[in-house]
Amino acid sequence: AGLPTRFVMGANTEATSLHGSWNRKIFAEAFRRLGIALEVRVAPLKRLELLISKGEIDGEMSRAPAYGLQHPELLKVDVAFAQVVFSLYALKSIPGVSKLEDLRNTNYQGIYRRGVLLCEKELTPLLPSRQLTATNSALQGVAMLKLGHGDFFCDVSSSLENEQYSQDFAKFI
């Protein structure tokens, strides 16, 4: 059966974002060399998971290794072209917290981006569900912090970097 003529890739970043444009350039070149037309569909991580399970997209541009472990049915292609760091972001200091375990038995309110499995996996055993909120985007998470609806936001560095250079973030600050 040879190679397909078209491949639909899911992305959770817009083409205009810092990492979104970089990812598209890399994938476009790889698929060009294979002679395959590349289409990119943008959606939040959780929706991308649904789209791939329904066969509406063929793959995703970037996921952490933890995602691959939870989805062994997917073919994982290891390509390291960006360093991503999972972090907690806050607008003010969080006294008494220097490592994740310090969050246990506190009243801090946490926010994480839906689909960022490492944040969800690490925070869920530390904080009761009433102290954790999931958002669809990094911008929503930062907005919730600014409005005082949380003490910290967990996400990957690339999401916050994308938002820092977006027009929406510039208007927000």
Short mmCIF file of N, CA and C in Angstrom, two decimals:
data_model
loop_
_atom_site.label_atom_id
_atom_site.label_comp_id
_atom_site.label_asym_id
_atom_site.label_seq_id
_atom_site.Cartn_x
_atom_site.Cartn_y
_atom_site.Cartn_z
N ALA A 1 0.85 -1.18 0.00
CA ALA A 1 0.00 0.00 0.00
C ALA A 1 0.88 1.23 0.00
N GLY A 2 1.82 1.68 -0.18
CA GLY A 2 2.66 2.86 -0.21
C GLY A 2 2.29 3.97 0.76
N LEU A 3 2.90 5.08 0.55
CA LEU A 3 2.67 6.24 1.42
C LEU A 3 1.36 6.94 1.07
N PRO A 4 0.73 7.56 2.05
CA PRO A 4 -0.48 8.34 1.76
C PRO A 4 -0.11 9.60 0.97
N THR A 5 -1.08 10.19 0.31
CA THR A 5 -0.82 11.43 -0.43
C THR A 5 -1.09 12.66 0.43
N ARG A 6 -1.83 12.46 1.54
CA ARG A 6 -2.19 13.58 2.42
C ARG A 6 -2.12 13.09 3.86
N PHE A 7 -1.66 13.96 4.77
CA PHE A 7 -1.58 13.62 6.20
C PHE A 7 -2.15 14.80 6.98
N VAL A 8 -3.11 14.53 7.87
CA VAL A 8 -3.73 15.58 8.67
C VAL A 8 -3.12 15.55 10.06
N MET A 9 -2.41 16.60 10.40
CA MET A 9 -1.70 16.70 11.68
C MET A 9 -2.46 17.66 12.60
N GLY A 10 -2.62 17.26 13.85
CA GLY A 10 -3.24 18.12 14.84
C GLY A 10 -2.20 18.95 15.55
N ALA A 11 -2.57 20.17 15.89
CA ALA A 11 -1.67 21.07 16.62
C ALA A 11 -2.50 21.85 17.62
N ASN A 12 -1.91 22.17 18.74
CA ASN A 12 -2.63 22.99 19.72
C ASN A 12 -2.11 24.41 19.73
N THR A 13 -1.32 24.75 18.72
CA THR A 13 -0.81 26.12 18.60
C THR A 13 -1.13 26.66 17.22
N GLU A 14 -1.41 27.94 17.17
CA GLU A 14 -1.68 28.60 15.89
C GLU A 14 -0.38 28.76 15.09
N ALA A 15 -0.50 28.86 13.79
CA ALA A 15 0.67 29.02 12.92
C ALA A 15 1.41 30.32 13.20
N THR A 16 0.72 31.29 13.78
CA THR A 16 1.34 32.59 14.05
C THR A 16 2.11 32.62 15.37
N SER A 17 1.98 31.57 16.18
CA SER A 17 2.70 31.56 17.46
C SER A 17 4.16 31.18 17.25
N LEU A 18 4.97 31.47 18.23
CA LEU A 18 6.40 31.19 18.18
C LEU A 18 6.66 29.71 17.88
N HIS A 19 6.17 28.82 18.72
CA HIS A 19 6.41 27.39 18.53
C HIS A 19 5.54 26.82 17.42
N GLY A 20 4.36 27.39 17.22
CA GLY A 20 3.49 26.92 16.14
C GLY A 20 4.13 27.09 14.77
N SER A 21 4.76 28.24 14.54
CA SER A 21 5.39 28.46 13.24
C SER A 21 6.62 27.57 13.08
N TRP A 22 7.37 27.39 14.15
CA TRP A 22 8.56 26.54 14.11
C TRP A 22 8.15 25.09 13.82
N ASN A 23 7.15 24.58 14.52
CA ASN A 23 6.69 23.21 14.29
C ASN A 23 6.23 23.02 12.85
N ARG A 24 5.47 23.96 12.34
CA ARG A 24 4.94 23.82 10.98
C ARG A 24 6.06 23.79 9.95
N LYS A 25 7.09 24.62 10.15
CA LYS A 25 8.21 24.62 9.20
C LYS A 25 8.91 23.26 9.20
N ILE A 26 9.13 22.71 10.37
CA ILE A 26 9.80 21.41 10.47
C ILE A 26 8.96 20.31 9.84
N PHE A 27 7.68 20.23 10.21
CA PHE A 27 6.82 19.18 9.68
C PHE A 27 6.56 19.37 8.19
N ALA A 28 6.38 20.61 7.75
CA ALA A 28 6.15 20.85 6.32
C ALA A 28 7.34 20.36 5.50
N GLU A 29 8.54 20.62 5.95
CA GLU A 29 9.72 20.17 5.23
C GLU A 29 9.83 18.65 5.23
N ALA A 30 9.58 18.02 6.37
CA ALA A 30 9.65 16.56 6.44
C ALA A 30 8.64 15.92 5.50
N PHE A 31 7.41 16.42 5.51
CA PHE A 31 6.38 15.84 4.64
C PHE A 31 6.62 16.19 3.18
N ARG A 32 7.19 17.36 2.90
CA ARG A 32 7.54 17.73 1.52
C ARG A 32 8.54 16.72 0.97
N ARG A 33 9.53 16.38 1.79
CA ARG A 33 10.54 15.42 1.35
C ARG A 33 9.96 14.03 1.11
N LEU A 34 8.88 13.71 1.81
CA LEU A 34 8.21 12.42 1.61
C LEU A 34 7.22 12.47 0.45
N GLY A 35 6.95 13.68 -0.06
CA GLY A 35 5.99 13.83 -1.15
C GLY A 35 4.55 13.71 -0.68
N ILE A 36 4.30 14.10 0.57
CA ILE A 36 2.96 14.00 1.16
C ILE A 36 2.46 15.40 1.50
N ALA A 37 1.24 15.70 1.09
CA ALA A 37 0.63 16.99 1.43
C ALA A 37 0.28 17.00 2.92
N LEU A 38 0.63 18.07 3.60
CA LEU A 38 0.37 18.20 5.03
C LEU A 38 -0.74 19.21 5.26
N GLU A 39 -1.74 18.80 6.04
CA GLU A 39 -2.81 19.69 6.49
C GLU A 39 -2.71 19.76 8.00
N VAL A 40 -2.87 20.95 8.57
CA VAL A 40 -2.80 21.11 10.02
C VAL A 40 -4.15 21.61 10.54
N ARG A 41 -4.68 20.89 11.55
CA ARG A 41 -5.92 21.30 12.22
C ARG A 41 -5.57 21.73 13.64
N VAL A 42 -6.03 22.89 14.03
CA VAL A 42 -5.74 23.44 15.36
C VAL A 42 -6.92 23.20 16.29
N ALA A 43 -6.61 22.68 17.49
CA ALA A 43 -7.63 22.44 18.51
C ALA A 43 -6.93 22.30 19.86
N PRO A 44 -7.67 22.46 20.95
CA PRO A 44 -7.08 22.21 22.28
C PRO A 44 -6.63 20.75 22.39
N LEU A 45 -5.67 20.49 23.28
CA LEU A 45 -5.11 19.15 23.43
C LEU A 45 -6.17 18.07 23.64
N LYS A 46 -7.13 18.34 24.51
CA LYS A 46 -8.15 17.33 24.81
C LYS A 46 -8.98 17.01 23.56
N ARG A 47 -9.29 18.02 22.77
CA ARG A 47 -10.05 17.78 21.53
C ARG A 47 -9.21 17.02 20.51
N LEU A 48 -7.91 17.31 20.46
CA LEU A 48 -7.03 16.58 19.54
C LEU A 48 -7.04 15.09 19.88
N GLU A 49 -7.05 14.79 21.17
CA GLU A 49 -7.11 13.39 21.61
C GLU A 49 -8.38 12.71 21.07
N LEU A 50 -9.49 13.42 21.12
CA LEU A 50 -10.75 12.88 20.60
C LEU A 50 -10.69 12.73 19.08
N LEU A 51 -10.15 13.74 18.39
CA LEU A 51 -10.08 13.69 16.93
C LEU A 51 -9.23 12.52 16.44
N ILE A 52 -8.12 12.26 17.14
CA ILE A 52 -7.27 11.15 16.71
C ILE A 52 -7.94 9.81 16.99
N SER A 53 -8.68 9.72 18.11
CA SER A 53 -9.37 8.46 18.43
C SER A 53 -10.49 8.17 17.42
N LYS A 54 -11.07 9.23 16.84
CA LYS A 54 -12.14 9.07 15.85
C LYS A 54 -11.58 8.94 14.42
N GLY A 55 -10.26 9.05 14.27
CA GLY A 55 -9.65 8.95 12.95
C GLY A 55 -9.79 10.19 12.10
N GLU A 56 -10.13 11.33 12.72
CA GLU A 56 -10.30 12.57 11.97
C GLU A 56 -8.98 13.30 11.71
N ILE A 57 -7.96 12.96 12.50
CA ILE A 57 -6.61 13.44 12.23
C ILE A 57 -5.69 12.22 12.27
N ASP A 58 -4.53 12.34 11.62
CA ASP A 58 -3.61 11.21 11.54
C ASP A 58 -2.52 11.24 12.61
N GLY A 59 -2.26 12.40 13.18
CA GLY A 59 -1.21 12.51 14.19
C GLY A 59 -1.25 13.87 14.85
N GLU A 60 -0.35 14.06 15.80
CA GLU A 60 -0.23 15.33 16.50
C GLU A 60 1.20 15.82 16.43
N MET A 61 1.37 17.12 16.42
CA MET A 61 2.70 17.69 16.27
C MET A 61 3.59 17.51 17.49
N SER A 62 3.03 17.63 18.67
CA SER A 62 3.91 17.50 19.83
C SER A 62 3.13 17.05 21.05
N ARG A 63 3.69 16.06 21.70
CA ARG A 63 3.15 15.54 22.96
C ARG A 63 4.33 15.11 23.81
N ALA A 64 4.12 15.14 25.11
CA ALA A 64 5.17 14.72 26.05
C ALA A 64 5.23 13.20 26.09
N PRO A 65 6.36 12.65 26.53
CA PRO A 65 6.49 11.19 26.64
C PRO A 65 5.39 10.55 27.49
N ALA A 66 4.90 11.23 28.51
CA ALA A 66 3.83 10.68 29.35
C ALA A 66 2.59 10.37 28.53
N TYR A 67 2.30 11.17 27.52
CA TYR A 67 1.15 10.94 26.67
C TYR A 67 1.32 9.63 25.89
N GLY A 68 2.53 9.41 25.38
CA GLY A 68 2.81 8.18 24.66
C GLY A 68 2.65 6.94 25.54
N LEU A 69 3.03 7.06 26.81
CA LEU A 69 2.88 5.93 27.73
C LEU A 69 1.41 5.61 27.98
N GLN A 70 0.57 6.65 28.01
CA GLN A 70 -0.86 6.43 28.24
C GLN A 70 -1.59 5.98 26.98
N HIS A 71 -0.95 6.13 25.83
CA HIS A 71 -1.58 5.76 24.55
C HIS A 71 -0.65 4.87 23.73
N PRO A 72 -0.44 3.64 24.19
CA PRO A 72 0.47 2.74 23.46
C PRO A 72 -0.02 2.36 22.07
N GLU A 73 -1.30 2.62 21.77
CA GLU A 73 -1.84 2.31 20.44
C GLU A 73 -1.32 3.28 19.38
N LEU A 74 -0.75 4.40 19.80
CA LEU A 74 -0.24 5.38 18.86
C LEU A 74 1.23 5.10 18.54
N LEU A 75 1.63 5.41 17.34
CA LEU A 75 3.02 5.28 16.93
C LEU A 75 3.74 6.56 17.34
N LYS A 76 4.78 6.41 18.13
CA LYS A 76 5.53 7.57 18.62
C LYS A 76 6.79 7.74 17.77
N VAL A 77 6.99 8.94 17.25
CA VAL A 77 8.19 9.26 16.50
C VAL A 77 8.97 10.28 17.32
N ASP A 78 10.09 9.84 17.87
CA ASP A 78 10.90 10.73 18.71
C ASP A 78 11.73 11.67 17.86
N VAL A 79 11.42 12.94 17.96
CA VAL A 79 12.17 13.98 17.27
C VAL A 79 12.33 15.11 18.27
N ALA A 80 13.55 15.36 18.67
CA ALA A 80 13.80 16.43 19.64
C ALA A 80 14.24 17.69 18.89
N PHE A 81 13.34 18.67 18.81
CA PHE A 81 13.71 19.93 18.17
C PHE A 81 13.39 21.13 19.05
N ALA A 82 12.92 20.87 20.25
CA ALA A 82 12.66 21.96 21.19
C ALA A 82 12.73 21.40 22.60
N GLN A 83 13.21 22.22 23.51
CA GLN A 83 13.23 21.82 24.91
C GLN A 83 11.98 22.39 25.58
N VAL A 84 11.25 21.51 26.24
CA VAL A 84 10.03 21.94 26.92
C VAL A 84 10.16 21.61 28.40
N VAL A 85 9.76 22.56 29.23
CA VAL A 85 9.86 22.40 30.67
C VAL A 85 8.47 22.52 31.27
N PHE A 86 8.12 21.59 32.15
CA PHE A 86 6.87 21.69 32.89
C PHE A 86 7.13 22.57 34.10
N SER A 87 6.28 23.58 34.31
CA SER A 87 6.52 24.54 35.38
C SER A 87 5.22 24.99 36.03
N LEU A 88 5.37 25.52 37.24
CA LEU A 88 4.28 26.22 37.91
C LEU A 88 4.55 27.70 37.76
N TYR A 89 3.56 28.45 37.34
CA TYR A 89 3.67 29.89 37.15
C TYR A 89 2.77 30.57 38.17
N ALA A 90 3.25 31.64 38.76
CA ALA A 90 2.45 32.39 39.74
C ALA A 90 2.72 33.87 39.57
N LEU A 91 1.75 34.69 39.98
CA LEU A 91 1.92 36.14 39.90
C LEU A 91 2.49 36.72 41.18
N LYS A 92 2.46 35.92 42.25
CA LYS A 92 3.07 36.34 43.51
C LYS A 92 3.68 35.12 44.18
N SER A 93 4.54 35.33 45.13
CA SER A 93 5.22 34.20 45.77
C SER A 93 4.21 33.29 46.48
N ILE A 94 4.57 32.03 46.59
CA ILE A 94 3.74 31.03 47.26
C ILE A 94 4.55 30.54 48.46
N PRO A 95 4.36 31.17 49.61
CA PRO A 95 5.17 30.84 50.79
C PRO A 95 5.09 29.35 51.16
N GLY A 96 6.24 28.80 51.50
CA GLY A 96 6.30 27.42 51.95
C GLY A 96 6.35 26.39 50.84
N VAL A 97 6.38 26.83 49.59
CA VAL A 97 6.40 25.87 48.47
C VAL A 97 7.70 26.05 47.68
N SER A 98 8.55 25.04 47.77
CA SER A 98 9.77 25.05 46.97
C SER A 98 9.84 23.82 46.06
N LYS A 99 8.94 22.86 46.30
CA LYS A 99 8.82 21.67 45.43
C LYS A 99 7.35 21.26 45.42
N LEU A 100 6.97 20.47 44.46
CA LEU A 100 5.56 20.08 44.31
C LEU A 100 4.98 19.47 45.58
N GLU A 101 5.71 18.60 46.23
CA GLU A 101 5.22 17.91 47.42
C GLU A 101 4.78 18.89 48.50
N ASP A 102 5.36 20.09 48.51
CA ASP A 102 4.99 21.11 49.50
C ASP A 102 3.55 21.60 49.34
N LEU A 103 2.92 21.30 48.22
CA LEU A 103 1.53 21.71 48.00
C LEU A 103 0.54 20.85 48.80
N ARG A 104 0.96 19.65 49.19
CA ARG A 104 0.09 18.73 49.91
C ARG A 104 -0.38 19.38 51.22
N ASN A 105 -1.65 19.21 51.53
CA ASN A 105 -2.27 19.74 52.77
C ASN A 105 -2.20 21.26 52.87
N THR A 106 -2.24 21.94 51.73
CA THR A 106 -2.31 23.41 51.73
C THR A 106 -3.68 23.82 51.20
N ASN A 107 -3.96 25.10 51.26
CA ASN A 107 -5.21 25.64 50.71
C ASN A 107 -5.01 26.32 49.37
N TYR A 108 -3.84 26.15 48.77
CA TYR A 108 -3.57 26.80 47.49
C TYR A 108 -4.49 26.28 46.40
N GLN A 109 -4.88 27.18 45.52
CA GLN A 109 -5.73 26.85 44.38
C GLN A 109 -4.84 26.71 43.15
N GLY A 110 -4.91 25.55 42.49
CA GLY A 110 -4.10 25.30 41.31
C GLY A 110 -4.92 25.28 40.04
N ILE A 111 -4.25 25.63 38.97
CA ILE A 111 -4.87 25.63 37.64
C ILE A 111 -3.90 24.88 36.72
N TYR A 112 -4.41 24.07 35.82
CA TYR A 112 -3.56 23.42 34.82
C TYR A 112 -4.31 23.40 33.50
N ARG A 113 -3.55 23.27 32.41
CA ARG A 113 -4.18 23.23 31.09
C ARG A 113 -4.61 21.80 30.78
N ARG A 114 -5.88 21.65 30.43
CA ARG A 114 -6.46 20.36 30.07
C ARG A 114 -5.62 19.70 28.98
N GLY A 115 -5.28 18.44 29.17
CA GLY A 115 -4.49 17.72 28.18
C GLY A 115 -3.01 17.69 28.49
N VAL A 116 -2.55 18.53 29.42
CA VAL A 116 -1.15 18.50 29.84
C VAL A 116 -1.09 17.47 30.97
N LEU A 117 -0.88 16.22 30.56
CA LEU A 117 -1.05 15.09 31.47
C LEU A 117 -0.10 15.12 32.66
N LEU A 118 1.12 15.58 32.47
CA LEU A 118 2.06 15.59 33.59
C LEU A 118 1.58 16.52 34.70
N CYS A 119 1.05 17.68 34.34
CA CYS A 119 0.52 18.60 35.35
C CYS A 119 -0.63 17.94 36.10
N GLU A 120 -1.56 17.36 35.37
CA GLU A 120 -2.72 16.72 35.99
C GLU A 120 -2.27 15.55 36.88
N LYS A 121 -1.37 14.72 36.36
CA LYS A 121 -0.91 13.54 37.10
C LYS A 121 -0.18 13.92 38.39
N GLU A 122 0.62 14.96 38.35
CA GLU A 122 1.41 15.35 39.52
C GLU A 122 0.59 16.12 40.56
N LEU A 123 -0.37 16.92 40.09
CA LEU A 123 -1.13 17.76 41.02
C LEU A 123 -2.31 17.04 41.67
N THR A 124 -2.92 16.10 40.95
CA THR A 124 -4.12 15.43 41.46
C THR A 124 -3.91 14.74 42.82
N PRO A 125 -2.80 14.05 43.05
CA PRO A 125 -2.65 13.44 44.38
C PRO A 125 -2.30 14.43 45.49
N LEU A 126 -1.89 15.65 45.11
CA LEU A 126 -1.46 16.62 46.11
C LEU A 126 -2.57 17.54 46.59
N LEU A 127 -3.51 17.84 45.71
CA LEU A 127 -4.58 18.78 46.04
C LEU A 127 -5.94 18.14 45.78
N PRO A 128 -6.91 18.37 46.66
CA PRO A 128 -8.26 17.84 46.39
C PRO A 128 -8.85 18.50 45.14
N SER A 129 -9.79 17.82 44.51
CA SER A 129 -10.35 18.31 43.25
C SER A 129 -10.95 19.72 43.38
N ARG A 130 -11.47 20.09 44.55
CA ARG A 130 -12.05 21.44 44.72
C ARG A 130 -10.97 22.52 44.64
N GLN A 131 -9.70 22.15 44.74
CA GLN A 131 -8.60 23.10 44.68
C GLN A 131 -7.87 23.08 43.34
N LEU A 132 -8.40 22.32 42.38
CA LEU A 132 -7.79 22.24 41.05
C LEU A 132 -8.80 22.58 39.98
N THR A 133 -8.38 23.40 39.03
CA THR A 133 -9.22 23.79 37.92
C THR A 133 -8.47 23.55 36.63
N ALA A 134 -9.14 22.98 35.63
CA ALA A 134 -8.55 22.77 34.32
C ALA A 134 -9.04 23.86 33.37
N THR A 135 -8.14 24.35 32.52
CA THR A 135 -8.50 25.34 31.50
C THR A 135 -8.20 24.76 30.12
N ASN A 136 -8.70 25.43 29.09
CA ASN A 136 -8.43 24.99 27.73
C ASN A 136 -7.19 25.62 27.12
N SER A 137 -6.72 26.72 27.71
CA SER A 137 -5.57 27.40 27.12
C SER A 137 -4.70 28.04 28.18
N ALA A 138 -3.47 28.31 27.79
CA ALA A 138 -2.54 29.00 28.69
C ALA A 138 -3.06 30.41 28.99
N LEU A 139 -3.63 31.06 28.00
CA LEU A 139 -4.15 32.41 28.21
C LEU A 139 -5.25 32.42 29.26
N GLN A 140 -6.13 31.42 29.23
CA GLN A 140 -7.17 31.31 30.26
C GLN A 140 -6.55 31.11 31.64
N GLY A 141 -5.51 30.27 31.72
CA GLY A 141 -4.85 30.02 32.99
C GLY A 141 -4.23 31.28 33.57
N VAL A 142 -3.56 32.05 32.74
CA VAL A 142 -2.94 33.30 33.19
C VAL A 142 -4.02 34.31 33.57
N ALA A 143 -5.11 34.35 32.80
CA ALA A 143 -6.21 35.27 33.12
C ALA A 143 -6.81 34.92 34.47
N MET A 144 -6.96 33.63 34.76
CA MET A 144 -7.50 33.21 36.05
C MET A 144 -6.57 33.64 37.19
N LEU A 145 -5.27 33.53 36.97
CA LEU A 145 -4.32 34.00 37.98
C LEU A 145 -4.48 35.49 38.22
N LYS A 146 -4.55 36.24 37.13
CA LYS A 146 -4.66 37.70 37.24
C LYS A 146 -5.94 38.10 37.98
N LEU A 147 -7.01 37.33 37.78
CA LEU A 147 -8.29 37.63 38.45
C LEU A 147 -8.35 37.09 39.88
N GLY A 148 -7.29 36.40 40.32
CA GLY A 148 -7.24 35.87 41.67
C GLY A 148 -7.98 34.56 41.85
N HIS A 149 -8.25 33.85 40.75
CA HIS A 149 -8.97 32.57 40.82
C HIS A 149 -8.04 31.38 41.03
N GLY A 150 -6.78 31.64 41.23
CA GLY A 150 -5.82 30.57 41.47
C GLY A 150 -4.53 31.16 41.99
N ASP A 151 -3.73 30.30 42.62
CA ASP A 151 -2.43 30.73 43.15
C ASP A 151 -1.30 30.39 42.19
N PHE A 152 -1.49 29.35 41.38
CA PHE A 152 -0.46 28.97 40.42
C PHE A 152 -1.10 28.30 39.23
N PHE A 153 -0.36 28.28 38.14
CA PHE A 153 -0.82 27.67 36.89
C PHE A 153 0.27 26.72 36.42
N CYS A 154 -0.09 25.47 36.12
CA CYS A 154 0.86 24.46 35.64
C CYS A 154 0.68 24.28 34.14
N ASP A 155 1.78 24.36 33.41
CA ASP A 155 1.75 24.17 31.97
C ASP A 155 3.18 23.94 31.50
N VAL A 156 3.33 23.79 30.20
CA VAL A 156 4.66 23.64 29.61
C VAL A 156 5.16 25.01 29.17
N SER A 157 6.47 25.17 29.21
CA SER A 157 7.08 26.46 28.90
C SER A 157 6.71 26.95 27.50
N SER A 158 6.60 26.05 26.53
CA SER A 158 6.30 26.49 25.17
C SER A 158 4.93 27.17 25.07
N SER A 159 3.96 26.73 25.86
CA SER A 159 2.63 27.37 25.83
C SER A 159 2.70 28.80 26.30
N LEU A 160 3.43 29.03 27.39
CA LEU A 160 3.54 30.39 27.90
C LEU A 160 4.39 31.26 26.97
N GLU A 161 5.41 30.67 26.37
CA GLU A 161 6.21 31.42 25.39
C GLU A 161 5.36 31.83 24.21
N ASN A 162 4.51 30.91 23.72
CA ASN A 162 3.61 31.25 22.62
C ASN A 162 2.71 32.41 23.00
N GLU A 163 2.13 32.36 24.19
CA GLU A 163 1.21 33.40 24.64
C GLU A 163 1.90 34.75 24.83
N GLN A 164 3.14 34.73 25.32
CA GLN A 164 3.85 35.99 25.56
C GLN A 164 4.00 36.81 24.29
N TYR A 165 4.07 36.15 23.14
CA TYR A 165 4.26 36.85 21.88
C TYR A 165 2.96 37.04 21.10
N SER A 166 1.83 36.66 21.68
CA SER A 166 0.56 36.79 20.98
C SER A 166 -0.05 38.17 21.21
N GLN A 167 -0.91 38.59 20.29
CA GLN A 167 -1.60 39.86 20.42
C GLN A 167 -2.57 39.83 21.61
N ASP A 168 -3.21 38.67 21.84
CA ASP A 168 -4.15 38.56 22.96
C ASP A 168 -3.45 38.77 24.29
N PHE A 169 -2.26 38.21 24.44
CA PHE A 169 -1.53 38.35 25.70
C PHE A 169 -1.10 39.80 25.89
N ALA A 170 -0.66 40.45 24.82
CA ALA A 170 -0.25 41.85 24.90
C ALA A 170 -1.42 42.73 25.37
N LYS A 171 -2.64 42.44 24.88
CA LYS A 171 -3.82 43.20 25.31
C LYS A 171 -4.17 42.90 26.76
N PHE A 172 -3.89 41.66 27.16
CA PHE A 172 -4.25 41.19 28.50
C PHE A 172 -3.39 41.86 29.58
N ILE A 173 -2.12 42.05 29.30
CA ILE A 173 -1.20 42.61 30.29
C ILE A 173 -1.33 44.07 30.33
#
